């Protein structure tokens, strides 16, 4: 029985679950399954109610009611799966013991295959599969390659044996092509071997597989959930009385000697399950919402303080920022990435970090470059838009993220690497941009995963991505046009010639300029365009204002996009020397996580914190560094603030102005609204799915 249920701290009930029957576990229930033609119950997204996707369920299993001799253990079985995926709980279910509070932390990985003619993938649901789905109470499940093979095995077993695999009892309504009719097949007896032998015969025969299973192609979208489990003992003494009342008020008979043994019975039968997205930002949000705006925990076996208190955050970043210029991260991962003691993003050698930041990045990002950036951003946008058809997945529907990244990449190459606009073809630009995207995935893998759970296959894959982007850097250096106007690349080359930096340091500085200059601004602009798609009045006001050479809505719209979905959801720091803040002692080596997502959503600082509304940022100034209570920090603040913040502001404003003046945008091909959009919370908050939009000339 379900004792309690909440999703993002909002109560849920049995009505939010869809029942189905498992041949192995009996009665099962699915939360948040996609349903057909249902207007009364919508899919819940992870950011629903302003939360981060936490499902919490308390269960009492009544083990004394189990059928004697049948169960091999007592507890619950859980499975995290996509809401259009058939729950394969028999093969992938996780066993959860009573007397525990279980945490299932998950990461979702989706692999997309191109449709025909590029790959033979399919979404087509066969009649046999559709018949099986009818056992799952109006759920809108999609095509499954594994299920397809199971069902063609059922058809062959029926034709050869006159019955089907009894384990797949819900796959017995079959279309038999040789008979041209649908049959309700009888189940074979467990002891008889015919169905096993015939299914084995099918699987090893290429001719039979071609005849019976030719429809079983790869899915076009493959969803995998990577689960990490942990648990604590429970319930606490303070919970016992409430659980006792719940059990006694139920209609299920009490266990023998309940009045004497009820405490033991509760410990033997009660469990809770917390399902959460498992990343550092989500962990931060979880602890902040549960324990307040200053939380001390042990993360990855290291002391960690999670902060969403603006004054404490300002102390760490600005007032005593020199003591917090390091970032924490996996040391071996930094070596894999080439970031160990090189570049400026994750360089833990303070002297080398200061030298490279001051002499190459800050020196290059001067007022002259910001003036040049206005014209370069305009020209780069023009150049990429002339090749708009290269970004179409079908007529007038584009991959918006790919388009925006190509524009910012072109700007970065011109301003910092002496590469004239147009010298790199659009095809090559898209290849380079994809190399940056793959590098980000490697970055998140190596920095956030504990070394002991590195997977050999994944490690090799991400190492290839790192090597690929380093090859891109070398290609770009070789393409540069020699002149004395580009301060960034010229300063690096002069320092290399004077043996002030190594070749590896120079390449890492260029690589970091590419990834920082290309990705973060593009994601913010995508969020703003997505917001405009569902706010036609705001779009019309923006268009009118831009035609009048006014920019307040544009500026506030970009600021609100950075507030509502900060590309950097947390700021990570590491303490250099022992410190103290308001009686909170901070030891050398303590990890600091500043939770921007929580800080940027608080209603005491923002009028409508959990909604996208420009009123939230009308009085927020990106350059405000004198207020001791900085509540709006999309670029950070202090000695380690984003070095390219003013360039990002200039290029985003120019690009969005040109796009909105010339084109209209609408969501397409299943792209979700800004509020519904699924994002990946790792080091950066990015969309998990492609951002397709219909783009039309005004």
XYZ file of C-alpha atoms in Angstrom:
698
model
C 0.000 0.000 0.000
C 1.136 3.551 -0.719
C 1.613 5.555 2.471
C 2.750 8.802 0.831
C 3.658 10.205 -2.574
C 4.995 13.534 -3.849
C 6.499 14.858 -7.060
C 8.604 18.008 -6.662
C 7.036 18.296 -3.178
C 3.487 18.359 -4.619
C 1.193 15.581 -3.381
C 0.435 12.722 -5.770
C -2.025 9.844 -5.343
C -2.924 6.427 -6.731
C -4.734 8.240 -9.561
C -1.332 9.320 -10.915
C -0.300 5.689 -11.479
C -1.243 3.319 -14.295
C -1.576 -0.364 -13.272
C -0.217 -3.300 -15.253
C 0.550 -6.939 -14.489
C 4.008 -8.505 -14.588
C 4.289 -12.270 -15.154
C 7.010 -12.352 -12.473
C 5.967 -9.710 -9.922
C 2.190 -9.513 -10.335
C 0.511 -6.123 -9.823
C 2.772 -3.223 -10.865
C 2.187 0.517 -11.289
C 3.715 3.140 -13.570
C 4.041 6.802 -12.595
C 3.850 9.443 -15.345
C 3.243 7.087 -18.276
C 2.216 8.683 -21.573
C -1.464 7.983 -22.265
C -3.478 8.023 -25.480
C -6.110 10.695 -26.116
C -6.093 11.833 -22.500
C -6.927 15.472 -21.808
C -7.332 15.067 -18.041
C -3.785 13.980 -17.269
C -0.687 15.537 -18.801
C 2.893 14.294 -18.757
C 4.824 15.754 -15.830
C 8.238 17.203 -16.638
C 11.200 17.274 -14.280
C 10.980 21.055 -13.803
C 7.242 20.942 -13.001
C 6.185 23.243 -10.120
C 9.645 24.833 -10.246
C 11.298 21.623 -9.005
C 14.046 19.357 -10.275
C 12.193 16.095 -10.908
C 12.157 14.318 -7.538
C 9.582 11.550 -7.047
C 9.198 10.356 -3.444
C 7.052 7.325 -2.529
C 6.472 5.628 0.838
C 5.250 2.000 0.718
C 4.029 -0.538 3.251
C 4.299 -4.039 1.757
C 2.217 -6.202 4.200
C 4.616 -9.148 3.902
C 2.317 -11.380 6.000
C -0.128 -11.340 3.058
C 2.391 -12.849 0.604
C 1.552 -16.329 -0.716
C 3.459 -18.910 1.303
C 6.471 -20.553 -0.458
C 6.182 -18.409 -3.621
C 8.255 -15.264 -2.925
C 12.001 -15.584 -2.583
C 12.150 -12.275 -0.720
C 10.101 -9.302 0.467
C 10.293 -5.701 -0.715
C 9.652 -3.671 -3.842
C 10.947 -3.657 -7.415
C 11.596 -0.325 -9.142
C 12.500 0.652 -12.688
C 13.262 4.080 -14.169
C 12.215 4.228 -17.829
C 10.964 6.680 -20.452
C 7.262 7.487 -20.336
C 6.785 6.014 -23.821
C 8.892 2.915 -23.045
C 7.283 -0.404 -22.151
C 8.526 -1.178 -18.601
C 10.784 -4.234 -18.880
C 10.712 -4.669 -15.122
C 11.409 -8.412 -15.144
C 14.832 -7.902 -16.749
C 15.866 -4.469 -15.463
C 14.005 -3.970 -12.172
C 15.998 -2.956 -9.073
C 15.235 -4.873 -5.858
C 14.617 -2.638 -2.830
C 14.532 -4.006 0.715
C 12.142 -2.752 3.421
C 13.489 -0.866 6.414
C 15.441 1.442 4.078
C 15.115 4.846 2.448
C 16.323 4.176 -1.093
C 17.682 6.797 -3.465
C 17.682 6.038 -7.198
C 19.779 8.715 -8.878
C 19.534 8.606 -12.640
C 21.007 10.155 -15.736
C 19.105 9.880 -18.990
C 20.994 9.312 -22.224
C 19.199 9.465 -25.582
C 20.856 8.376 -28.828
C 19.182 9.593 -32.018
C 19.515 7.872 -35.388
C 18.775 9.711 -38.606
C 15.623 8.505 -40.384
C 15.556 6.864 -43.803
C 17.414 7.027 -46.153
C 20.365 7.561 -43.784
C 19.640 4.625 -41.453
C 17.033 1.826 -41.484
C 15.665 2.834 -38.058
C 11.920 2.735 -37.429
C 9.167 3.998 -35.143
C 6.476 1.812 -36.723
C 4.415 -0.224 -34.264
C 3.311 -3.581 -35.657
C -0.215 -4.977 -35.045
C 1.274 -7.596 -32.687
C 3.006 -4.913 -30.637
C -0.108 -2.751 -30.534
C -2.141 -5.733 -29.312
C 0.364 -6.276 -26.497
C 0.193 -2.600 -25.487
C -3.555 -3.007 -24.903
C -2.687 -4.849 -21.687
C -1.162 -1.613 -20.364
C -4.304 0.487 -19.801
C -4.361 3.034 -22.619
C -0.650 3.835 -22.387
C 0.974 5.424 -25.417
C 4.081 3.228 -25.599
C 6.383 3.383 -28.605
C 8.223 0.916 -30.800
C 10.770 -1.407 -29.148
C 13.254 -3.531 -31.088
C 13.588 -6.023 -28.222
C 9.814 -6.421 -27.960
C 9.546 -6.854 -31.721
C 11.910 -9.847 -31.583
C 10.002 -11.358 -28.661
C 6.722 -11.133 -30.566
C 8.016 -12.590 -33.824
C 9.290 -15.468 -31.655
C 5.756 -15.885 -30.308
C 4.357 -16.084 -33.847
C 6.873 -18.769 -34.850
C 6.275 -20.741 -31.641
C 2.508 -20.669 -32.260
C 2.839 -21.880 -35.840
C 5.166 -24.714 -34.819
C 3.775 -25.716 -31.410
C 0.201 -24.438 -31.368
C 0.965 -22.404 -28.223
C 3.268 -19.575 -27.095
C 5.855 -18.774 -24.437
C 3.849 -18.621 -21.154
C 6.223 -16.060 -19.658
C 5.131 -13.563 -22.337
C 1.465 -14.199 -21.568
C 0.595 -10.609 -22.505
C 2.014 -11.233 -25.994
C -0.492 -13.865 -27.061
C -2.818 -11.793 -29.255
C -1.014 -12.304 -32.561
C -1.456 -11.521 -36.225
C -0.550 -14.674 -38.188
C 0.288 -13.604 -41.733
C 0.125 -17.171 -43.113
C -3.494 -17.345 -41.898
C -4.198 -13.638 -42.508
C -5.979 -13.391 -39.176
C -5.531 -12.403 -35.529
C -5.524 -15.271 -33.024
C -5.596 -15.406 -29.237
C -2.883 -18.006 -28.751
C -2.980 -20.533 -25.884
C -0.062 -20.589 -23.452
C 2.329 -23.527 -23.566
C 2.834 -25.545 -20.402
C 6.051 -24.638 -18.585
C 7.300 -28.220 -18.613
C 7.002 -28.676 -22.376
C 10.090 -27.783 -24.405
C 8.550 -27.189 -27.839
C 8.253 -23.393 -27.588
C 11.803 -23.047 -26.217
C 13.269 -25.232 -28.933
C 11.412 -23.426 -31.722
C 12.329 -19.940 -30.498
C 15.967 -21.089 -30.294
C 15.662 -22.491 -33.813
C 14.358 -19.135 -35.065
C 17.151 -17.109 -33.473
C 19.980 -19.075 -35.116
C 18.453 -19.201 -38.596
C 19.043 -16.134 -40.780
C 16.392 -17.249 -43.276
C 13.746 -17.704 -40.562
C 14.694 -14.378 -38.960
C 14.309 -12.667 -42.318
C 10.932 -14.293 -42.836
C 9.458 -13.693 -39.368
C 11.387 -10.732 -37.934
C 12.102 -8.474 -40.922
C 10.189 -5.598 -39.267
C 12.482 -5.640 -36.222
C 14.735 -2.659 -36.906
C 16.672 -0.378 -34.576
C 14.698 2.346 -32.760
C 15.264 5.890 -34.091
C 15.620 7.174 -30.520
C 17.279 4.930 -27.929
C 16.755 5.940 -24.297
C 19.015 4.602 -21.558
C 18.847 5.416 -17.856
C 22.082 5.161 -15.879
C 21.116 4.454 -12.263
C 23.117 4.867 -9.062
C 21.520 3.508 -5.893
C 22.120 4.306 -2.239
C 20.106 3.807 0.946
C 19.801 4.717 4.619
C 18.060 2.904 7.470
C 14.543 4.042 8.345
C 11.950 4.809 9.571
C 12.956 7.065 12.450
C 11.209 6.775 15.799
C 9.340 10.032 15.115
C 7.664 8.453 12.062
C 6.543 5.219 13.694
C 3.268 6.391 15.229
C 1.942 7.905 11.974
C 2.797 4.769 10.006
C 1.126 2.663 12.708
C -2.085 4.683 12.380
C -1.981 4.348 8.591
C -1.620 0.546 8.746
C -4.346 0.172 11.370
C -6.756 2.324 9.349
C -6.270 0.265 6.182
C -8.677 -2.493 5.146
C -5.911 -5.125 5.069
C -5.860 -7.478 8.092
C -3.095 -6.785 10.584
C -0.225 -9.185 11.179
C -0.532 -11.704 13.998
C 0.386 -10.207 17.412
C 0.375 -6.709 15.874
C -0.277 -5.011 19.212
C 2.962 -6.457 20.609
C 5.177 -6.494 17.524
C 3.965 -3.467 15.509
C 7.317 -1.657 15.642
C 9.178 -4.694 14.299
C 6.473 -5.165 11.653
C 6.853 -1.573 10.459
C 10.631 -1.903 10.160
C 10.124 -5.170 8.281
C 7.537 -3.750 5.870
C 8.042 -0.010 5.351
C 10.316 1.583 2.741
C 10.590 4.834 0.817
C 11.899 5.404 -2.695
C 13.330 8.736 -3.859
C 13.946 9.009 -7.609
C 16.114 12.012 -8.562
C 18.227 13.171 -11.481
C 21.792 12.482 -10.364
C 24.095 15.438 -11.072
C 25.925 17.920 -8.862
C 23.423 20.738 -9.597
C 20.453 18.476 -8.847
C 22.080 17.241 -5.655
C 22.614 20.884 -4.706
C 18.970 21.707 -5.376
C 17.833 18.685 -3.362
C 19.890 19.584 -0.281
C 19.053 23.294 -0.519
C 15.299 22.680 -0.695
C 15.476 20.231 2.204
C 17.919 21.902 4.594
C 18.138 25.624 3.744
C 20.436 28.049 1.955
C 23.694 26.983 3.677
C 24.189 23.203 3.803
C 27.313 21.284 4.813
C 27.562 17.736 3.429
C 30.146 15.158 2.410
C 30.235 14.850 -1.389
C 32.591 12.382 -3.112
C 34.181 11.863 0.351
C 35.099 15.558 0.557
C 33.673 18.290 2.839
C 31.295 20.405 0.770
C 29.210 23.512 1.454
C 26.179 24.193 -0.756
C 25.197 27.862 -0.780
C 22.167 29.731 -2.070
C 22.497 32.601 0.405
C 23.374 35.713 -1.692
C 25.576 37.367 0.928
C 27.586 34.182 1.529
C 27.878 33.688 -2.245
C 29.147 37.255 -2.660
C 31.680 36.689 0.124
C 33.025 33.565 -1.617
C 33.084 35.038 -5.115
C 33.962 38.697 -4.602
C 34.754 39.986 -1.108
C 37.170 37.148 -0.366
C 37.312 35.783 -3.909
C 41.115 35.437 -3.917
C 40.745 32.546 -1.469
C 38.375 30.725 -3.822
C 39.931 30.951 -7.286
C 40.284 27.157 -7.550
C 37.584 24.811 -8.833
C 37.225 21.294 -7.493
C 37.144 18.380 -9.913
C 38.489 14.915 -10.615
C 42.297 15.197 -10.883
C 42.624 12.239 -13.265
C 39.757 13.651 -15.319
C 41.616 16.961 -15.667
C 44.607 15.055 -17.039
C 42.436 13.293 -19.617
C 40.981 16.650 -20.687
C 44.342 18.416 -20.912
C 43.117 20.978 -18.345
C 45.474 20.038 -15.525
C 47.567 23.174 -14.820
C 46.718 24.558 -18.276
C 44.245 27.143 -19.565
C 42.033 29.168 -17.229
C 38.770 27.260 -16.744
C 40.001 24.472 -14.435
C 43.669 25.344 -13.933
C 44.522 24.565 -10.287
C 48.026 26.063 -10.538
C 47.181 29.555 -9.285
C 50.257 31.272 -10.724
C 49.802 29.768 -14.198
C 46.069 30.534 -14.071
C 46.733 34.193 -13.224
C 49.391 34.520 -15.921
C 47.273 33.031 -18.706
C 44.053 34.804 -17.728
C 45.709 38.241 -17.499
C 48.112 38.095 -20.448
C 45.962 36.347 -23.038
C 42.254 36.472 -22.175
C 41.830 39.774 -20.312
C 44.363 41.502 -22.545
C 42.496 40.443 -25.693
C 39.003 41.235 -24.389
C 39.520 45.002 -24.414
C 37.240 47.873 -25.453
C 38.500 47.845 -29.037
C 37.593 44.181 -29.419
C 34.118 44.823 -27.976
C 33.595 47.580 -30.572
C 34.811 45.284 -33.351
C 32.533 42.523 -32.046
C 29.430 44.521 -33.020
C 30.380 44.491 -36.712
C 31.848 40.997 -36.667
C 28.712 39.566 -35.008
C 26.561 41.190 -37.668
C 28.731 39.885 -40.533
C 28.997 36.377 -39.066
C 25.208 36.168 -38.678
C 24.768 37.314 -42.297
C 27.245 34.709 -43.522
C 25.647 31.764 -41.723
C 22.094 32.832 -42.652
C 23.063 32.826 -46.336
C 23.539 29.079 -45.888
C 20.364 28.517 -43.869
C 19.450 25.487 -45.985
C 22.478 23.659 -44.529
C 20.737 23.675 -41.140
C 17.372 22.397 -42.387
C 16.281 18.919 -41.348
C 13.269 19.405 -43.627
C 11.850 22.394 -45.497
C 12.060 25.536 -43.301
C 12.668 23.489 -40.133
C 16.123 24.015 -38.675
C 18.294 22.693 -35.878
C 18.349 26.004 -33.985
C 21.169 25.107 -31.601
C 23.383 24.087 -34.523
C 22.657 27.394 -36.283
C 23.402 29.540 -33.221
C 26.575 27.637 -32.380
C 27.820 28.096 -35.939
C 27.341 31.870 -35.688
C 29.142 32.217 -32.346
C 31.916 29.873 -33.528
C 32.461 32.050 -36.617
C 32.640 35.178 -34.427
C 35.161 33.582 -32.063
C 37.391 32.395 -34.914
C 37.490 35.866 -36.464
C 38.053 37.874 -33.270
C 40.609 35.591 -31.638
C 42.241 33.428 -34.322
C 42.693 35.730 -37.346
C 40.241 33.705 -39.437
C 38.237 35.904 -41.848
C 34.509 35.222 -42.052
C 33.870 32.755 -44.869
C 37.315 31.150 -44.886
C 35.819 28.119 -43.127
C 33.056 26.409 -45.118
C 29.678 25.815 -43.495
C 30.214 22.045 -43.683
C 33.534 22.387 -41.868
C 31.997 24.832 -39.375
C 29.323 22.280 -38.481
C 31.993 19.610 -38.033
C 34.008 21.879 -35.732
C 30.886 22.800 -33.737
C 29.986 19.135 -33.282
C 33.536 18.506 -32.031
C 32.938 21.141 -29.341
C 29.615 19.545 -28.342
C 31.277 16.128 -28.007
C 34.107 17.655 -25.977
C 31.548 19.060 -23.515
C 30.204 15.546 -22.990
C 33.734 14.308 -22.303
C 34.243 17.244 -19.942
C 31.197 16.342 -17.871
C 32.109 12.638 -17.869
C 35.697 13.049 -16.669
C 35.138 15.843 -14.149
C 31.973 14.648 -12.408
C 32.361 10.875 -12.308
C 34.410 9.279 -9.511
C 37.484 7.639 -11.059
C 36.563 4.190 -9.754
C 33.405 4.036 -11.880
C 35.000 5.116 -15.165
C 33.794 2.728 -17.857
C 36.448 1.569 -20.342
C 34.192 1.878 -23.383
C 32.946 5.343 -22.390
C 36.441 6.480 -21.427
C 37.814 5.494 -24.844
C 34.921 7.209 -26.601
C 35.433 10.481 -24.721
C 39.210 10.360 -25.188
C 38.570 10.286 -28.941
C 36.380 13.401 -28.593
C 39.174 15.202 -26.717
C 41.712 14.249 -29.372
C 39.320 15.343 -32.113
C 38.898 18.852 -30.682
C 42.650 19.201 -30.173
C 43.079 18.305 -33.850
C 40.536 21.026 -34.667
C 42.652 23.551 -32.733
C 45.729 22.627 -34.772
C 43.746 22.900 -38.019
C 42.484 26.360 -37.096
C 45.968 27.586 -36.179
C 47.213 26.435 -39.581
C 44.388 28.318 -41.366
C 44.963 31.694 -39.672
C 45.708 34.765 -41.759
C 48.850 36.475 -40.464
C 48.388 40.075 -39.267
C 49.090 42.097 -36.155
C 45.487 42.941 -35.313
C 44.521 39.778 -33.433
C 45.861 40.267 -29.923
C 44.824 36.872 -28.523
C 46.591 34.537 -30.962
C 49.549 36.892 -31.435
C 50.128 37.160 -27.672
C 50.035 33.382 -27.368
C 52.489 32.867 -30.230
C 54.862 35.518 -28.873
C 54.781 33.896 -25.435
C 55.442 30.507 -27.041
C 58.398 31.870 -29.016
C 59.795 33.427 -25.827
C 59.310 30.133 -23.941
C 56.871 31.750 -21.489
C 54.258 29.073 -22.207
C 54.360 25.574 -23.649
C 52.684 24.453 -26.877
C 50.207 22.449 -24.772
C 49.307 25.549 -22.731
C 48.803 27.599 -25.896
C 46.563 24.970 -27.476
C 44.521 24.621 -24.283
C 43.965 28.394 -24.132
C 42.706 28.346 -27.736
C 40.529 25.306 -27.054
C 38.941 26.985 -24.027
C 38.281 30.184 -25.964
C 36.502 28.080 -28.597
C 34.290 26.120 -26.207
C 33.434 29.098 -23.994
C 32.867 31.438 -26.925
C 30.707 29.007 -28.861
C 28.415 27.187 -26.489
C 27.185 29.213 -23.517
C 25.905 32.218 -25.495
C 24.227 29.916 -28.017
C 22.280 28.043 -25.342
C 21.050 31.297 -23.752
C 19.916 32.647 -27.139
C 18.111 29.377 -27.834
C 16.218 29.670 -24.534
C 15.162 33.231 -25.426
C 13.987 32.256 -28.926
C 12.087 29.336 -27.397
C 10.409 31.679 -24.901
C 9.355 33.986 -27.751
C 7.786 31.073 -29.666
C 5.015 30.871 -27.045
C 4.803 34.588 -26.226
C 3.598 36.252 -29.412
C 2.775 39.529 -27.686
C 6.308 39.753 -26.297
C 7.730 38.938 -29.741
C 5.639 41.703 -31.342
C 6.744 44.205 -28.690
C 10.382 43.208 -29.229
C 10.067 43.519 -33.017
C 8.459 46.965 -32.707
C 11.159 48.124 -30.294
C 14.019 46.887 -32.504
C 12.573 48.709 -35.521
C 12.694 51.872 -33.398
C 16.357 51.187 -32.476
C 15.433 50.565 -28.859
C 16.809 47.555 -26.986
C 15.350 47.316 -23.477
C 13.148 44.260 -24.149
C 16.052 42.547 -25.918
C 18.432 43.205 -23.015
C 15.909 42.124 -20.375
C 14.842 39.084 -22.412
C 18.394 37.768 -22.540
C 18.906 38.506 -18.835
C 15.680 36.679 -17.968
C 16.773 33.686 -20.079
C 20.024 33.555 -18.091
C 18.070 33.783 -14.834
C 15.314 31.289 -15.649
C 17.666 28.661 -17.101
C 21.262 29.559 -16.216
C 23.659 27.743 -18.545
C 25.928 27.347 -15.524
C 23.421 26.114 -12.889
C 26.070 26.035 -10.163
C 29.380 27.788 -9.500
C 32.041 25.406 -8.182
C 34.960 26.569 -6.052
C 37.550 25.094 -3.678
C 38.935 26.767 -0.535
C 42.659 27.634 -0.662
C 43.204 28.688 2.994
C 41.157 28.140 6.165
C 38.403 30.739 6.401
C 35.360 31.711 8.460
C 32.072 33.321 7.458
C 29.509 34.273 10.140
C 30.652 31.471 12.482
C 30.788 28.944 9.630
C 34.305 27.483 9.603
C 35.614 26.627 6.135
C 38.677 24.399 6.097
C 41.346 24.387 3.410
C 40.238 22.057 0.593
C 36.497 22.398 1.280
C 34.413 22.238 -1.899
C 31.984 25.110 -2.450
C 28.868 24.806 -4.635
C 26.871 28.000 -5.190
C 23.370 27.036 -6.288
C 22.428 29.685 -8.863
C 19.236 27.876 -9.857
C 17.794 28.230 -6.363
C 19.168 31.741 -5.842
C 17.730 32.927 -9.168
C 14.253 31.504 -8.475
C 13.598 32.952 -5.019
C 10.488 35.119 -4.818
C 12.036 37.414 -2.206
C 14.508 38.584 -4.868
C 12.490 38.089 -8.066
C 8.827 39.087 -8.437
C 7.778 35.859 -10.199
C 10.747 33.628 -9.500
C 9.338 30.410 -10.973
C 8.011 32.013 -14.155
C 9.679 33.462 -17.243
C 8.785 37.145 -17.002
C 10.960 40.138 -17.888
C 9.743 41.954 -14.782
C 12.086 39.702 -12.779
C 15.238 41.362 -14.148
C 14.174 44.913 -14.986
C 16.053 46.193 -11.927
C 18.959 43.710 -12.140
C 22.259 45.065 -13.460
C 24.889 42.716 -14.874
C 27.632 45.164 -13.859
C 26.498 45.527 -10.231
C 29.597 44.676 -8.190
C 29.169 47.069 -5.264
C 26.070 45.608 -3.658
C 26.968 43.175 -0.884
C 23.893 41.113 -1.705
C 24.314 40.161 -5.351
C 21.350 37.958 -6.210
C 21.747 37.847 -10.009
C 25.041 36.228 -11.006
C 24.751 34.557 -14.432
C 28.411 35.337 -15.186
C 29.665 34.961 -11.634
C 31.509 37.835 -9.985
C 34.942 38.614 -8.583
C 38.435 37.525 -9.685
C 37.195 34.352 -11.386
C 34.080 35.784 -13.048
C 33.408 34.924 -16.698
C 36.179 36.742 -18.546
C 34.074 37.042 -21.715
C 30.879 38.353 -20.101
C 30.788 41.668 -22.009
C 31.586 40.018 -25.334
C 28.774 37.511 -24.728
C 26.369 40.388 -24.043
C 27.360 42.220 -27.252
C 27.194 39.212 -29.573
C 23.909 37.870 -28.158
C 22.201 41.238 -28.596
C 23.449 41.652 -32.193
C 22.566 38.080 -33.237
C 19.065 38.082 -31.722
C 18.340 41.539 -33.157
C 19.222 40.384 -36.657
C 17.303 37.114 -36.347
C 14.106 38.702 -34.991
C 14.109 41.570 -37.509
C 14.350 39.139 -40.415
C 12.718 35.873 -39.302
C 9.900 34.457 -37.224
C 10.365 31.273 -35.191
C 7.923 28.549 -34.142
C 8.487 25.304 -32.277
C 8.534 22.260 -34.573
C 8.969 18.475 -34.610
C 8.102 17.966 -30.958
C 10.327 20.706 -29.493
C 8.967 21.445 -26.012
C 8.124 24.840 -24.534
C 10.754 26.586 -22.424
C 8.991 25.433 -19.259
C 8.651 21.819 -20.445
C 12.090 21.586 -22.034
C 14.179 18.731 -20.660
C 17.699 19.870 -19.830
C 20.833 18.056 -18.753
C 22.211 19.400 -15.468
C 25.890 18.654 -15.326
C 28.548 21.355 -15.518
C 26.275 23.195 -17.942
C 22.487 23.175 -18.226
C 21.770 22.263 -21.834
C 18.788 20.865 -23.748
C 18.757 17.068 -23.895
C 16.800 16.987 -27.168
C 17.371 18.782 -30.488
C 15.801 22.251 -30.653
C 13.938 22.190 -33.950
C 12.119 25.346 -35.062
C 10.147 26.471 -38.083
C 11.910 29.569 -39.423
C 10.190 31.891 -41.907
C 11.314 35.107 -43.555
C 9.360 38.156 -42.396
